[in-house]
Coordinates of C-alpha atoms in Angstrom, one line a residue:
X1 CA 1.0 11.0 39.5
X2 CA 1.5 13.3 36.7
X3 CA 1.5 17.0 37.0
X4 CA -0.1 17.7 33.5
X5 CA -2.9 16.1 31.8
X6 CA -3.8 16.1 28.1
X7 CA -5.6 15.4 25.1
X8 CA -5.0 14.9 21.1
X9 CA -7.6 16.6 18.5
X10 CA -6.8 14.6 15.3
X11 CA -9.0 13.9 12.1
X12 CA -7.6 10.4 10.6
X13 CA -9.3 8.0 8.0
X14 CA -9.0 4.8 8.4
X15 CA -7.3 3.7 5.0
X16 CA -8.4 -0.1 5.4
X17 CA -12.2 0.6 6.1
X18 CA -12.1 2.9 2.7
X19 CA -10.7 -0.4 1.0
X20 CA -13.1 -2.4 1.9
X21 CA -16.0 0.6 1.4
X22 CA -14.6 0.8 -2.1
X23 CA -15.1 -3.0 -2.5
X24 CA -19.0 -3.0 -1.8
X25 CA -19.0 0.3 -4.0
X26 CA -17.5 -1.5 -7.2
X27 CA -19.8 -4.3 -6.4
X28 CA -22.6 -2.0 -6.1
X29 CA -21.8 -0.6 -9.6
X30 CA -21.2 -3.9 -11.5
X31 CA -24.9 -4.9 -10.5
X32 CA -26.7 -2.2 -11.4
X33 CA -28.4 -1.4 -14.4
X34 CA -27.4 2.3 -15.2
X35 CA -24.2 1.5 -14.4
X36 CA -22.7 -1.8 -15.7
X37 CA -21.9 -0.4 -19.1
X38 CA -19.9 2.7 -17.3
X39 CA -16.6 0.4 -17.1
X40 CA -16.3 1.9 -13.5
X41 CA -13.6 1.7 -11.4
X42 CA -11.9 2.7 -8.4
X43 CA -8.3 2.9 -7.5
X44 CA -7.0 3.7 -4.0
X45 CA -3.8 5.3 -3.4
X46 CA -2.6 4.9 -0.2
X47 CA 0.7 6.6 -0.4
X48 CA -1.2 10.0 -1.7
X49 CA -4.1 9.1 0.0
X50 CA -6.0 9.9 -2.8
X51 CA -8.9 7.8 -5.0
X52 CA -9.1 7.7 -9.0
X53 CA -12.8 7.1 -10.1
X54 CA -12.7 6.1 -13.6
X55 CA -16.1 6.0 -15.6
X56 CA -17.2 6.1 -19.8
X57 CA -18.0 9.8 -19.1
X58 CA -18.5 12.8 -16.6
X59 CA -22.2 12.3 -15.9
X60 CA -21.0 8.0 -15.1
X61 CA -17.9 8.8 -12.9
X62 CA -20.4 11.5 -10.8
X63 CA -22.5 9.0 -10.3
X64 CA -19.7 6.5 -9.3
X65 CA -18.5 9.4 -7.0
X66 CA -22.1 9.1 -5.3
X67 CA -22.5 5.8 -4.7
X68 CA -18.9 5.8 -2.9
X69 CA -20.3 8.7 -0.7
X70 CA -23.0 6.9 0.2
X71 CA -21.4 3.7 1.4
X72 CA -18.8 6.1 3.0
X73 CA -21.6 7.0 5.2
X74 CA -23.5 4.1 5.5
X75 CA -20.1 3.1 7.3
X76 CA -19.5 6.0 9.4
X77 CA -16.6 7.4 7.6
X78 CA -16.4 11.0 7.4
X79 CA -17.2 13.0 4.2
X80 CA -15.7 16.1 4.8
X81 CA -12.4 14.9 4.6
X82 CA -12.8 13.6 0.9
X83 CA -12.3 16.8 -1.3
X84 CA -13.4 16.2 -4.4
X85 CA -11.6 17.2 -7.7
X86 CA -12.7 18.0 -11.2
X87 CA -13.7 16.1 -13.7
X88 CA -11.2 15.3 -16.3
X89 CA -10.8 13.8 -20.1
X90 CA -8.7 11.0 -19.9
X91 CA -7.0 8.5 -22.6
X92 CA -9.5 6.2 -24.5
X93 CA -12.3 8.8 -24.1
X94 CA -13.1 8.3 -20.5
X95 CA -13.3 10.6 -17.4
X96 CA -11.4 10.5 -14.5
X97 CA -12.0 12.1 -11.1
X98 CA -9.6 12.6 -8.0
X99 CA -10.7 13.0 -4.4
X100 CA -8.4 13.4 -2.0
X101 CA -8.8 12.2 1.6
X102 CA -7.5 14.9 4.1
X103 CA -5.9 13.3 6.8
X104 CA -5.1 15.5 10.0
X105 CA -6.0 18.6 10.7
X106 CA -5.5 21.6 8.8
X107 CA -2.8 24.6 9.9
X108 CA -5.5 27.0 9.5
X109 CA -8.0 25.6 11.1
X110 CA -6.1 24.3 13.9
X111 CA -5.2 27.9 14.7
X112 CA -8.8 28.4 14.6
X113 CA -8.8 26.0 17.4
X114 CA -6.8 27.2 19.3
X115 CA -7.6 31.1 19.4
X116 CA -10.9 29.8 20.5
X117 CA -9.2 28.1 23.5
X118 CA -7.4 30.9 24.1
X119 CA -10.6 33.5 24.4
X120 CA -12.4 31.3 26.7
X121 CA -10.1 31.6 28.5
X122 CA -9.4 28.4 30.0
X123 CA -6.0 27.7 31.9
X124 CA -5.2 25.0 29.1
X125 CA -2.1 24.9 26.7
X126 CA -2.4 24.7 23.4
X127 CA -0.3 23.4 20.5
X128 CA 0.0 23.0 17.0
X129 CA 1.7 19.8 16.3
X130 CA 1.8 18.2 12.5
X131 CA -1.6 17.4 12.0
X132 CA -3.0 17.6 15.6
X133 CA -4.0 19.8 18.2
X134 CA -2.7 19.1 22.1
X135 CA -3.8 20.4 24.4
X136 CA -2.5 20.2 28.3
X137 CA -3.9 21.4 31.8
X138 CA -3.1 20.7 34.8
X139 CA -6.3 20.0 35.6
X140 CA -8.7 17.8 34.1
X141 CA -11.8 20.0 34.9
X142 CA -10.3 22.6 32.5
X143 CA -9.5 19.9 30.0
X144 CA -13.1 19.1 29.7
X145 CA -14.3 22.5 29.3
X146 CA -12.1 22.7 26.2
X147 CA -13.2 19.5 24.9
X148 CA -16.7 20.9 25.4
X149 CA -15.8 23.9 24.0
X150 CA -14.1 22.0 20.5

């Protein structure tokens, strides 16, 4: 039997169900009215983890942006880890947008994490490791009062 139990925080996207959201989003656009002249599309770039929303102008490719946050949700992906960039001019006069999609969790607010661990004062361990949070106990009641706690 093990002498320490533990647990993982992560925050991951899954890059294959934003592919196929992207999909129903460009087919979305292409049938409707406001937006079939937009010459809207979306690129995903899995090695940045990043999408490029291309659109006639700002007003089109914020509107593209919306109808990818809603299938996003529709699907159950999480919107807080898109950040969104600005708006730019690109070549041919046409805008382009960037939103990034945050995979793991943050230094910052994985310290947050754990100093709340730490003044509850639980008899857990908790560590900061590339993108996640463990944490370990050697007993499980402990480790569900910090996952209640998170």
């Amino acid at each position: 039997m093990a002498s320490d139990y533990s647990f993982d925080c992560v925050s991951d996207v899954d890059l294959n169900l934003v592919s196929e959201v992207i999909a129903v989003a460009i087919k979305e656009i292409q049938n409707r009215f406001d937006l079939k002249a937009a010459n809207a599309e979306i690129e995903l770039v899995v090695k940045d983890k990043k999408m490029i929303i291309r659109a006639i102008d700002e007003f089109k490719a914020e509107q593209v942006y919306d109808v990818l946050l809603t299938r996003m949700a529709k699907r159950g992906l999480p919107i807080k880890n898109l950040t969104k960039g600005k708006v730019e001019a690109a070549l041919g006069q046409t805008a382009r947008l960037e939103a990034a999609i945050q995979s793991g969790i943050p230094t910052d607010k994985a310290k947050k994490m754990q100093l709340a661990i730490r003044d509850a004062k639980l008899k857990v361990n908790a560590q900061i490791q590339e993108g996640q949070l463990r944490v370990s106990s050697k007993s499980k009641d402990e480790l569900q009062a910090a996952m209640n706690l998170l």
